[in-house]
CSV table of C-alpha atoms and ligand atoms in Angstrom, one decimal:
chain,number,residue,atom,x,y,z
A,1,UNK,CA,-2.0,-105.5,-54.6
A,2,UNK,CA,-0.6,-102.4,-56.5
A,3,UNK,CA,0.6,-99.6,-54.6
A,4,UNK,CA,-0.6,-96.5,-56.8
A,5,UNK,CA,0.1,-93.8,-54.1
A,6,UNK,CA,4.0,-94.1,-55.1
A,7,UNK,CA,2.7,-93.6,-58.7
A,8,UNK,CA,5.9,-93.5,-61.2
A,9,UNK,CA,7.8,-91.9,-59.5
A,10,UNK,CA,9.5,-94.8,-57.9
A,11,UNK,CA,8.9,-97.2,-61.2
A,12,UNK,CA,11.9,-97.8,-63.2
A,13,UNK,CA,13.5,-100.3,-65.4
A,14,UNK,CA,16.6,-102.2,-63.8
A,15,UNK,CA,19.6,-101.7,-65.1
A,16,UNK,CA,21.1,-104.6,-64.2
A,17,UNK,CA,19.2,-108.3,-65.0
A,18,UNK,CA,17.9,-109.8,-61.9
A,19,UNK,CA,19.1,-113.5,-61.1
A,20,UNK,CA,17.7,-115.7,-63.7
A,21,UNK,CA,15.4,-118.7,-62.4
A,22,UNK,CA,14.6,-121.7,-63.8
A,23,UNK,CA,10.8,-122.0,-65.5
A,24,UNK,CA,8.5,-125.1,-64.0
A,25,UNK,CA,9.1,-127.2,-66.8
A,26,UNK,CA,5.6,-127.7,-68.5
A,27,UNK,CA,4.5,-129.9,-71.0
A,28,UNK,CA,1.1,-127.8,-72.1
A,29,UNK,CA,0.8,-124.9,-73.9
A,30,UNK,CA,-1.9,-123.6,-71.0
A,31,UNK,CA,0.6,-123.4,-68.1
A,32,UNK,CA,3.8,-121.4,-70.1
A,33,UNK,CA,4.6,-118.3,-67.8
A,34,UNK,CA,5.0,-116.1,-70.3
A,35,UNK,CA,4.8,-114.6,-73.7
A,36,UNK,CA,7.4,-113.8,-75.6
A,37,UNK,CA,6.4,-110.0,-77.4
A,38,UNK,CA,5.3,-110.5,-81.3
A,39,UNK,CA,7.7,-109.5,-83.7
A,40,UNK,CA,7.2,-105.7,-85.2
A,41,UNK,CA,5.1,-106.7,-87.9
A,42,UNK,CA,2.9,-109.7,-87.5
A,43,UNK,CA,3.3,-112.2,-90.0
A,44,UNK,CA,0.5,-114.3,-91.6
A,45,UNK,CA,-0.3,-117.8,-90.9
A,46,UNK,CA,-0.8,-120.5,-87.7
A,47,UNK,CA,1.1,-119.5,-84.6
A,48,UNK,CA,2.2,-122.0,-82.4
A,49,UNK,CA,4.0,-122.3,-78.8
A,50,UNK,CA,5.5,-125.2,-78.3
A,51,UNK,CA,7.0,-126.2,-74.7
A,52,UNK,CA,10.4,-128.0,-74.7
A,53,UNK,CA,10.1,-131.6,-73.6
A,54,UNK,CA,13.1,-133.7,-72.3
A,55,UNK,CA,15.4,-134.8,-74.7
A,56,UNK,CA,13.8,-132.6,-77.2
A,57,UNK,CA,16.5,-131.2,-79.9
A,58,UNK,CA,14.7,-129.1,-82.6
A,59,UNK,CA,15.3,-131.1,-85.1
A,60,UNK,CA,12.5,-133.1,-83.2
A,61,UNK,CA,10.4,-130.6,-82.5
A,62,UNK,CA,10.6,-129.5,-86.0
A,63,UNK,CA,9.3,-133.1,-87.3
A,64,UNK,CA,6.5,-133.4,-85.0
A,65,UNK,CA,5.2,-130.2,-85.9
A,66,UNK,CA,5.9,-131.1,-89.8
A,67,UNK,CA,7.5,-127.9,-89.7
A,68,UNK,CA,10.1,-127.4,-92.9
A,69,UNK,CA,13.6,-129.0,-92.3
A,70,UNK,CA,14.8,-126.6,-94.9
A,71,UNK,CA,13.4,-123.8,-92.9
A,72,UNK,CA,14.8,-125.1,-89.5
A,73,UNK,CA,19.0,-125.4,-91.3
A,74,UNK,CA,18.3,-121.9,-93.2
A,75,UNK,CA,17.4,-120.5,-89.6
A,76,UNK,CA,20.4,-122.3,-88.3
A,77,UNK,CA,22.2,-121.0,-90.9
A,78,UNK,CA,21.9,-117.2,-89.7
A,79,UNK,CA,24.5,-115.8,-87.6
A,80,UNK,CA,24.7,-116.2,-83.9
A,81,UNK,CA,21.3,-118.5,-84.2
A,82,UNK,CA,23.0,-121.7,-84.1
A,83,UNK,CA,24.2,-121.0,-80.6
A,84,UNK,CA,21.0,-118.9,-79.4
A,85,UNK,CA,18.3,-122.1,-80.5
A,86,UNK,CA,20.8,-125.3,-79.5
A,87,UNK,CA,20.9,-124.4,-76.3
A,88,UNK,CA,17.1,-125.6,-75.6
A,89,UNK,CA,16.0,-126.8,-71.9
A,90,UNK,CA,13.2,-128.5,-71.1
A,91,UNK,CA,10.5,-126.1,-70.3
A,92,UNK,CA,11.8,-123.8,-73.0
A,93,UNK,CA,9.3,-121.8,-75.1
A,94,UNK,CA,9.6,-121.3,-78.4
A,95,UNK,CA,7.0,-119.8,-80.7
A,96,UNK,CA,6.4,-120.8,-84.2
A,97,UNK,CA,4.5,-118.7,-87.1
A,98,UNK,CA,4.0,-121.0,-90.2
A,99,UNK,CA,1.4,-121.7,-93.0
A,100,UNK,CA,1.1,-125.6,-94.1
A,101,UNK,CA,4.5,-125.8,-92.2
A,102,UNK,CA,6.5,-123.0,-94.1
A,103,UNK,CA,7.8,-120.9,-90.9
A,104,UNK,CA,7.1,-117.7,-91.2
A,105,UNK,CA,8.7,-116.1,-87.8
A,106,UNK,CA,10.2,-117.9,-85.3
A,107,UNK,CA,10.5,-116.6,-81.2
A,108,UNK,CA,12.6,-117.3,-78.5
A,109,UNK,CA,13.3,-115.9,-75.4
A,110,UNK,CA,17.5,-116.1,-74.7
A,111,UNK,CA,17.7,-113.9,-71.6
A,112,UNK,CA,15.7,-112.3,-68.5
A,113,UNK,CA,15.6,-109.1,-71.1
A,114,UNK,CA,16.1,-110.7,-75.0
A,115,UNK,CA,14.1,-112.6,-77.3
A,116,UNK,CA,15.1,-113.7,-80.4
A,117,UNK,CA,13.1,-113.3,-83.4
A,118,UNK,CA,13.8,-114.9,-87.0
A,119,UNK,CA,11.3,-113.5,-89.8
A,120,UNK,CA,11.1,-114.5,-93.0
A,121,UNK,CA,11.4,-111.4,-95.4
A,122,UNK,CA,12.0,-111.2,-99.5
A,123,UNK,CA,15.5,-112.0,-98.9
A,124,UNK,CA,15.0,-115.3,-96.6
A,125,UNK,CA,15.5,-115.0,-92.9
A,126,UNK,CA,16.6,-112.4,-90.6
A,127,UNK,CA,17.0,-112.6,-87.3
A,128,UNK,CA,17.5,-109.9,-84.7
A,129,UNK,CA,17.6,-109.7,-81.1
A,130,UNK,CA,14.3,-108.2,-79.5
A,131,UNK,CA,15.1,-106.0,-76.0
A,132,UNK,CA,12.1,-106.6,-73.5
A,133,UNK,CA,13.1,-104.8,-70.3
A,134,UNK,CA,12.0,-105.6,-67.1
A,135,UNK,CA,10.0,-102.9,-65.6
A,136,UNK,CA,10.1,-102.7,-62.1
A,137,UNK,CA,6.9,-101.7,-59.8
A,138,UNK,CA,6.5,-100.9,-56.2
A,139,UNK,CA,3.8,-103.1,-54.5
A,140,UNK,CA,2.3,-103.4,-50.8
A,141,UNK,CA,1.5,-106.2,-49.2
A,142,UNK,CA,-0.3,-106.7,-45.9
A,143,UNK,CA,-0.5,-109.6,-44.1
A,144,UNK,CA,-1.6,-111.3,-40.5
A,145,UNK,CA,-0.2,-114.6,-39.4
A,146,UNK,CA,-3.1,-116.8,-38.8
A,147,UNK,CA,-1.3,-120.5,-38.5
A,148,UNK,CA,2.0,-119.6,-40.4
A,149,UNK,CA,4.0,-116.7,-42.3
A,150,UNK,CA,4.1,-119.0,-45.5
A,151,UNK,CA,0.1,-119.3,-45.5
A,152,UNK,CA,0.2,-115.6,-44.2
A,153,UNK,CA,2.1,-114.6,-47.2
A,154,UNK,CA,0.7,-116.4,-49.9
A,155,UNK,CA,-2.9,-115.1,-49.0
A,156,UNK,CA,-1.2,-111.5,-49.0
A,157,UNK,CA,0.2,-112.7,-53.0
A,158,UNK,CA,3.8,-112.5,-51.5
A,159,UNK,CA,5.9,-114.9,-53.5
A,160,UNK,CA,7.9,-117.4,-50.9
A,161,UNK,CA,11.1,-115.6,-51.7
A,162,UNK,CA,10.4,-112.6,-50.4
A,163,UNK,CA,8.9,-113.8,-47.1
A,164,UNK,CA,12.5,-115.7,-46.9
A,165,UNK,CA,14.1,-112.1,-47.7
A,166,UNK,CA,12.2,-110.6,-44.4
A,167,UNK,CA,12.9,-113.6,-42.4
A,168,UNK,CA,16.5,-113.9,-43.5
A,169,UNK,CA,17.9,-110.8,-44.7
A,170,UNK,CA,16.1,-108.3,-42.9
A,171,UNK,CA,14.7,-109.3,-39.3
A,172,UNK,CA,16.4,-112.8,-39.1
A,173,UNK,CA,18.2,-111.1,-36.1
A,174,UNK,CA,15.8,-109.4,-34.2
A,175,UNK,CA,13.0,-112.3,-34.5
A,176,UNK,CA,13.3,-115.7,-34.0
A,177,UNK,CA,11.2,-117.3,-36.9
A,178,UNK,CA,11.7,-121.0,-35.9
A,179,UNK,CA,10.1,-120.0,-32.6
A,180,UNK,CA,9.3,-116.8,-32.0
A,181,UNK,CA,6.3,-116.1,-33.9
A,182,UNK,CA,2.8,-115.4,-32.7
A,183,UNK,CA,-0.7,-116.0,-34.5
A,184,UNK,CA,-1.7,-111.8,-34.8
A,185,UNK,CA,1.8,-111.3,-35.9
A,186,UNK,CA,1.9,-108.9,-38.7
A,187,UNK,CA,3.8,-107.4,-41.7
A,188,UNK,CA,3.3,-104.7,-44.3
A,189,UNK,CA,5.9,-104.5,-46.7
A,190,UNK,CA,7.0,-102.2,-49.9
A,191,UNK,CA,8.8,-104.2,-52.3
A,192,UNK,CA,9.2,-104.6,-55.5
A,193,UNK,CA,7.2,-106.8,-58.3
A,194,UNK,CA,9.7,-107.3,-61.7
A,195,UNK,CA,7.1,-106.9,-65.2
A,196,UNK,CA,7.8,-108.0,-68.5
A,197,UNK,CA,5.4,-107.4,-71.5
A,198,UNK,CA,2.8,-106.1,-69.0
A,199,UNK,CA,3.2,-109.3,-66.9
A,200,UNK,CA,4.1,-110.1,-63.1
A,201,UNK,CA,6.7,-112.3,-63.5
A,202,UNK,CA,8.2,-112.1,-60.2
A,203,UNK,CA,9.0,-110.3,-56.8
A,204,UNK,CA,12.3,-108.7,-56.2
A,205,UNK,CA,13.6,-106.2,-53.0
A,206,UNK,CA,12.1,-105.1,-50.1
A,207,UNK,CA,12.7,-101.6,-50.0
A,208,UNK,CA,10.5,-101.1,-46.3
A,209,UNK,CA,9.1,-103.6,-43.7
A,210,UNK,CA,7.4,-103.6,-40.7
A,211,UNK,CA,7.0,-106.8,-38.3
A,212,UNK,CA,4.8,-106.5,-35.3
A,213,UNK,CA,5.9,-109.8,-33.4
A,214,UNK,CA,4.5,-110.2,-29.8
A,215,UNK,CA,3.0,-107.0,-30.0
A,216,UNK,CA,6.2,-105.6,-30.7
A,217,UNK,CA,7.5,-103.2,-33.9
A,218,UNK,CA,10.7,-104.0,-35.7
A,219,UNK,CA,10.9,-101.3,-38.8
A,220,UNK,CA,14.0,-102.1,-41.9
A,221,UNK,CA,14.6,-99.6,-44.5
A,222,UNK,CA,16.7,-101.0,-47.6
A,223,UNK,CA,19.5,-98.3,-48.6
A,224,UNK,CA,22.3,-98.4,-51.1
A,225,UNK,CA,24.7,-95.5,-50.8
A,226,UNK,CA,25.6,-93.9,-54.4
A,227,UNK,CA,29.2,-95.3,-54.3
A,228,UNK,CA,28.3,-98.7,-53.9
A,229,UNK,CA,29.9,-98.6,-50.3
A,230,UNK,CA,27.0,-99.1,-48.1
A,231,UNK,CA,24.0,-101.9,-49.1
A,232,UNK,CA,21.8,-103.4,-46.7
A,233,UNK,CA,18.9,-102.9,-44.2
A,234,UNK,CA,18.7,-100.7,-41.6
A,235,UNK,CA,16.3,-99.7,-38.2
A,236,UNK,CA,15.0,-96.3,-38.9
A,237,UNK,CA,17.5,-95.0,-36.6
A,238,UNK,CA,20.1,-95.9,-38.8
A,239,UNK,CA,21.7,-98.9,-37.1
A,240,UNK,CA,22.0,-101.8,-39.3
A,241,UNK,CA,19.5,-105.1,-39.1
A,242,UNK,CA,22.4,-107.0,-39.0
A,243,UNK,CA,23.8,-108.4,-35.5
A,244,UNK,CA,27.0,-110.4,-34.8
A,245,UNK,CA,24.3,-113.6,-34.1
A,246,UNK,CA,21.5,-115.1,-35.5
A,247,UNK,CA,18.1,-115.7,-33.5
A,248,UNK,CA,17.7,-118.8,-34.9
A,249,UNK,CA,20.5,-120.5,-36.3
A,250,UNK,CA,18.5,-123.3,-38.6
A,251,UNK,CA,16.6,-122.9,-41.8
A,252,UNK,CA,13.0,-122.4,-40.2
A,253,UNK,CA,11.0,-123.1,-42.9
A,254,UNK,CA,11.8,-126.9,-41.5
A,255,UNK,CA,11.2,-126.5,-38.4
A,256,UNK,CA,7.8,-128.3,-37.2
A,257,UNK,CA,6.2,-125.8,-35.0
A,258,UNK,CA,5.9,-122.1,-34.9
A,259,UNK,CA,3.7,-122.0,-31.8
A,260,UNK,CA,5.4,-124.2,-29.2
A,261,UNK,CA,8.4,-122.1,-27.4
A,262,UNK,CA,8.3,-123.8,-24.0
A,263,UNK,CA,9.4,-127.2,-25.1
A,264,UNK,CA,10.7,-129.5,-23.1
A,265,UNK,CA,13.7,-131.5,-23.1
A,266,UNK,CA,12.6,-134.7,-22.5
A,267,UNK,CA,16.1,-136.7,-21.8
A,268,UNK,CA,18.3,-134.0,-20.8
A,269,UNK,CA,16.3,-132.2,-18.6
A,270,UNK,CA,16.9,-135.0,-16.2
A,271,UNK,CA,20.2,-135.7,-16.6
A,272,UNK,CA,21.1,-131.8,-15.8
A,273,UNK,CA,19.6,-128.5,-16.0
A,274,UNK,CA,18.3,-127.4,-19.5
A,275,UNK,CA,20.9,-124.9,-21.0
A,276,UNK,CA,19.8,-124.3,-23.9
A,277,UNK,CA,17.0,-124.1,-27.1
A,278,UNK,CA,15.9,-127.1,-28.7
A,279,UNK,CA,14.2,-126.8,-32.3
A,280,UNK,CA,12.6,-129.3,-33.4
A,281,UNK,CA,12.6,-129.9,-36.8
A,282,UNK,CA,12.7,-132.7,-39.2
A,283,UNK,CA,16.2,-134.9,-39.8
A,284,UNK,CA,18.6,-133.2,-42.1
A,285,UNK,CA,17.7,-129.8,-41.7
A,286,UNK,CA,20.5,-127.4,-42.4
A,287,UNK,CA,22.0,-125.9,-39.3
A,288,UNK,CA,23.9,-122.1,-39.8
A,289,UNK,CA,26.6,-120.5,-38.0
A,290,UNK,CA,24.9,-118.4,-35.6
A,291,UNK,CA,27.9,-115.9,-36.1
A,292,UNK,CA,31.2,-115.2,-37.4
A,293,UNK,CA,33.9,-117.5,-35.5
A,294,UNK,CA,36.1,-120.8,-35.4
A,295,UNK,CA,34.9,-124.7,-35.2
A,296,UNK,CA,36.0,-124.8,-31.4
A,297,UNK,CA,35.0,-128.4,-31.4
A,298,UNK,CA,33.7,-130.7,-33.8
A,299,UNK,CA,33.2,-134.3,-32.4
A,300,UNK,CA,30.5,-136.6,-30.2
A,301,UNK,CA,30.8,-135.8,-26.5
A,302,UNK,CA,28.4,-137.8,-24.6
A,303,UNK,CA,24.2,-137.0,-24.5
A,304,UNK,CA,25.1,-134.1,-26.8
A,305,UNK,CA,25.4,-136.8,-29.7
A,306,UNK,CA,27.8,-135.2,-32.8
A,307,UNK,CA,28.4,-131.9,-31.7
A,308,UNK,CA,30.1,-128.7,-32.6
A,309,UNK,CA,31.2,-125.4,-31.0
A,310,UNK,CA,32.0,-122.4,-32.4
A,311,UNK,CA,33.9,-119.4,-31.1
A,312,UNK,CA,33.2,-116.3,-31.8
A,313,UNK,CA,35.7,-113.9,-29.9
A,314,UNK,CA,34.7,-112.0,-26.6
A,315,UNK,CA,34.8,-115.3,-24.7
A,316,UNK,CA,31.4,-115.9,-26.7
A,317,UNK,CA,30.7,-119.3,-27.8
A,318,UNK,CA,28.1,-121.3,-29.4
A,319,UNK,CA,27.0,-125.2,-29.2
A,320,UNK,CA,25.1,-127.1,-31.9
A,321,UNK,CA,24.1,-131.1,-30.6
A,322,UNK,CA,22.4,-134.3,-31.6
A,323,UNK,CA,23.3,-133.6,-35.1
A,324,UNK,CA,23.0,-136.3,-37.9
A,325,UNK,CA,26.3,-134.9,-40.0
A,326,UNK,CA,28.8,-132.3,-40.2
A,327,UNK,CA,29.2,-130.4,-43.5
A,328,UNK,CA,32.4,-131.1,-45.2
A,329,UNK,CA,35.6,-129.1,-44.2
A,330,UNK,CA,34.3,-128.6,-40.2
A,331,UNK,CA,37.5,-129.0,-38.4
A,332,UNK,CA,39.4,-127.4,-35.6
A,333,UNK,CA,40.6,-123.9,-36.1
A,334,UNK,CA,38.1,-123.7,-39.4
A,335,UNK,CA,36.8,-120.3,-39.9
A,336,UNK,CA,33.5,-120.1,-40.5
A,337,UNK,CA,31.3,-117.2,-41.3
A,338,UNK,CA,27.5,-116.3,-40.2
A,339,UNK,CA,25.3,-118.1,-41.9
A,340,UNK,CA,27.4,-120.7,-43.4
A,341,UNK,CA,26.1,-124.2,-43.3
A,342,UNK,CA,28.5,-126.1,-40.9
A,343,UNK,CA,25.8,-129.5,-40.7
A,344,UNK,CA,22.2,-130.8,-40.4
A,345,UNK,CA,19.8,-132.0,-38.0
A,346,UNK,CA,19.9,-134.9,-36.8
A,347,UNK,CA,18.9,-137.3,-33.2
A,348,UNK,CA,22.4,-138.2,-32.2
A,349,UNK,CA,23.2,-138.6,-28.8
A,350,UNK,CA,20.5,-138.3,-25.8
A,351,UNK,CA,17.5,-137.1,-28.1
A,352,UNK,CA,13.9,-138.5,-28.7
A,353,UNK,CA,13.4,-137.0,-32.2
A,354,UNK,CA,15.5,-135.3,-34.5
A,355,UNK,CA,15.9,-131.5,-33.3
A,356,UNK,CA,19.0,-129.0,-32.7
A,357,UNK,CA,19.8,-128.3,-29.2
A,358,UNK,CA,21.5,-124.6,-29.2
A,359,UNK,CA,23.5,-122.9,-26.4
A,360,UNK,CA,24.8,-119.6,-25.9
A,361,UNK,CA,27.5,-119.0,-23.3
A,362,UNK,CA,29.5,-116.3,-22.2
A,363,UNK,CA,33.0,-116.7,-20.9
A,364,UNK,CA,31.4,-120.2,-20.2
A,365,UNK,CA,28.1,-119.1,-18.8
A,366,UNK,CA,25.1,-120.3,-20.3
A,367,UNK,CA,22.8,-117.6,-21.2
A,368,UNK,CA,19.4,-117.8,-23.2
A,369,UNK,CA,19.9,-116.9,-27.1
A,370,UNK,CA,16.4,-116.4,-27.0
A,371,UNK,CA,16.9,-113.5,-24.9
A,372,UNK,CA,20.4,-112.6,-24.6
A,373,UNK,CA,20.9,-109.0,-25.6
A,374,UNK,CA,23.0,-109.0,-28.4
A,375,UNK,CA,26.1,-106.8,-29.2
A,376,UNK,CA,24.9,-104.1,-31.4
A,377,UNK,CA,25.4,-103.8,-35.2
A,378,UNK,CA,27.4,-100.5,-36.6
A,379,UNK,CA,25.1,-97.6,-37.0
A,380,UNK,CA,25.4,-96.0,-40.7
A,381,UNK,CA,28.7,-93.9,-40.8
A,382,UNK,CA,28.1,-90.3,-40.2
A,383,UNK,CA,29.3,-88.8,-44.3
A,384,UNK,CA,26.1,-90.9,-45.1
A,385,UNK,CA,23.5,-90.1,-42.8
A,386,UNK,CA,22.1,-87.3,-43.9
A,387,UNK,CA,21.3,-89.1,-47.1
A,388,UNK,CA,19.9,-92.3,-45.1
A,389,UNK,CA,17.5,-90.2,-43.1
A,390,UNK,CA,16.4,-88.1,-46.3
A,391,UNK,CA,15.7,-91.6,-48.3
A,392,UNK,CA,14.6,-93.9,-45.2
A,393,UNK,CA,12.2,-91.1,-44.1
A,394,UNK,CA,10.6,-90.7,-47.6
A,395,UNK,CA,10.0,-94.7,-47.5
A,396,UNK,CA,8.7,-95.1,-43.8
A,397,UNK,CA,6.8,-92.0,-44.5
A,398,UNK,CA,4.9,-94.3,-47.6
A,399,UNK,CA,4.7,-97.4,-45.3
A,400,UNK,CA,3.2,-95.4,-42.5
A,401,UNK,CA,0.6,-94.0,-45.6
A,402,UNK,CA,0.0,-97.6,-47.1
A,403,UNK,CA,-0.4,-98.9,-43.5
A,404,UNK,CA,-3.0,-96.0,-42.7
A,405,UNK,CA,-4.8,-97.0,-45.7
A,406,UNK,CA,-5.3,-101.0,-45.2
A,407,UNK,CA,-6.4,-99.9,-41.8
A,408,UNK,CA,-9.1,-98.2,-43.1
A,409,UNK,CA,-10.2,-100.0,-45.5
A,410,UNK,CA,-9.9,-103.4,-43.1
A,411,UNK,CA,-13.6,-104.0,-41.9
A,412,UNK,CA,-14.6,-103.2,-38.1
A,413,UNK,CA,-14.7,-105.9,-35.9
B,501,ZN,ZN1,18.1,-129.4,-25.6
């Protein structure tokens, strides 16, 4: 849903083009995701949209169509065309004017922002390149976590990437999203939607979230200091979201249940005390550095199947076992940064099923990474905080508002 409280104020056009991505390729008209604007003056005659199929070339396109082939080399012909039109993908849209197969206008989109447009005027055709900014709006969404955050999200018309945004770049170290989170978990977030022609074509930052997980409040703010120096998200208090580990040090969207913290270790448990968290989660799911450190180990060792450890500094290490593969380059001394892929899940070793079994130790002393109190993450540095509080307060001050308002309008129960 919209968010008109912030009005215009906080609407603007992006400077910079936001990272391309790939259209579904489509094979009907019906299902293209957008429309590329109409040229200034509309010209006469049948428009058509036609889809780019595989193997396609326009030549092709042009015969099936009986579109001119005279028409097609003089487009060709115009400067800069050539390489703007060859470079068609499947998927592709390209939009036709033409009248018993004599093009009129031809339309095609070349960037996030530019669409070129050929017309056919006295003097042949011209072609020019069309600007179509994206406008940027603020949106809200609310939503409460019923079986998962994905199905959460989508019924709150969050796009998949932005849910991975709070999950990864935002709480991903306060909240452990693998196994952490609660049916009557909530989030209301500010972010922004991208527009083009008048059309949602796409979600792109959180600027504010909140994440009441087990009945407890995390708050982010997203500020970017005017010299570029300081980017990221941070607690109201001004310390950033980011800590030295990861709650969960696997991609959770693989992992198979959300609701089922107390597993047991079925093989291990005998064997010795359980030291660690086990994840469950299907073979070849990609395993992240919880933090910043060296490979320590990278080998098998016994019921721990292949298994790597990582230190970090401190005396704090980290152990990742029963995995199926290590990614390339894992080898003593490695450096490896938080994060960073270093292999996949996998059932080596003394497991039933594929899952990751995760320790945490201190100076050799196991300690829950569930739990363990992290070390804190640098607070914003003093020359910029009066800044932070003066933006982050106007922002928590409109999430409180929007919050206030789906409250209200929620019905009783
Ligand atoms: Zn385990």
């Amino acid at each position: 849903m919209m968010f008109p409280l912030l009005g215009g104020a906080l609407a603007y056009v992006l400077s910079h083009p936001p990272a391309a991505t790939d259209p579904e390729p489509a094979e009907t008209v019906a299902e293209a995701p957008e429309t590329p604007p109409p040229p200034a003056v509309e010209p006469v005659g049948e428009k058509v949209d036609f889809i780019v199929r595989r193997n396609d070339t326009l030549e092709r396109i042009f015969r099936r169509l009986k579109l001119s082939p005279d028409d097609l080399n003089a487009i060709l012909g115009l400067p800069g065309v050539r390489q703007a039109l060859n470079r068609i993908r499947p998927g592709d849209k390209v939009t036709v004017v033409h009248e018993d197969g004599a093009v009129h206008a031809l339309n095609r989109r070349i960037s996030d922002t530019e669409v070129l447009a050929v017309t056919r005027g006295d003097d042949g055709f011209a072609a020019e390149i069309l600007a179509t900014p994206i406008e940027i709006k603020v949106a809200h969404a609310y939503g409460t976590i019923e079986s998962s955050l994905f199905v959460a999200a989508r019924a709150a018309g969050v796009s998949p990437e932005t849910i991975l945004q709070l999950a990864n770049d935002i709480f991903g170290w306060q909240i452990d999203f693998a196994l952490d989170i609660r049916p009557g978990d909530r989030f209301h977030l500010i972010y922004e939607q991208k527009h083009r022609d008048g059309q949602y074509i796409g979600d792109a930052r959180i600027l504010a979230a909140e994440f009441v997980n087990d009945g407890e409040t995390h708050r982010a703010v997203y500020y970017a200091s005017e010299d570029g120096k300081i980017d990221g998200y941070f607690a109201p208090d001004g310390r950033s979201m980011r800590l030295q580990f990861l709650r969960a040090p696997l991609d959770f969207r693989r992992v198979s249940s959300n609701f089922n913290p107390r597993r047991r270790h079925p093989i291990l448990n005998r064997i010795r005390a359980h030291q660690g968290v086990d994840y469950s989660a299907s073979h070849g799911t990609v395993i992240k550095a919880a933090g910043d450190g060296r490979v320590g180990f990278v080998g098998r060792k016994g019921g721990y199947g292949k298994v790597m450890i990582l230190e970090h500094g401190g005396g704090i290490s980290t152990l990742y076992a029963h995995m199926s593969g290590f990614a390339r380059g894992m080898r003593p001394g490695q450096r490896v940064k938080q994060g960073q892929t270093i292999g996949y899940v996998g059932s080596t070793g003394a497991a039933t099923g594929p899952h990751l079994h995760y320790e945490y130790r201190v100076n050799g002393i196991h300690k829950n990474p569930r739990t363990v109190r992290l070390p804190d993450a640098a607070p914003i540095p003093a020359a910029y905080r009066a800044d932070f509080q003066a933006k982050a307060g106007l922002i928590l001050a409109d999430l409180e508002q929007v919050q206030e308002t789906t409250l209200a309008a929620a019905p009783a129960d």
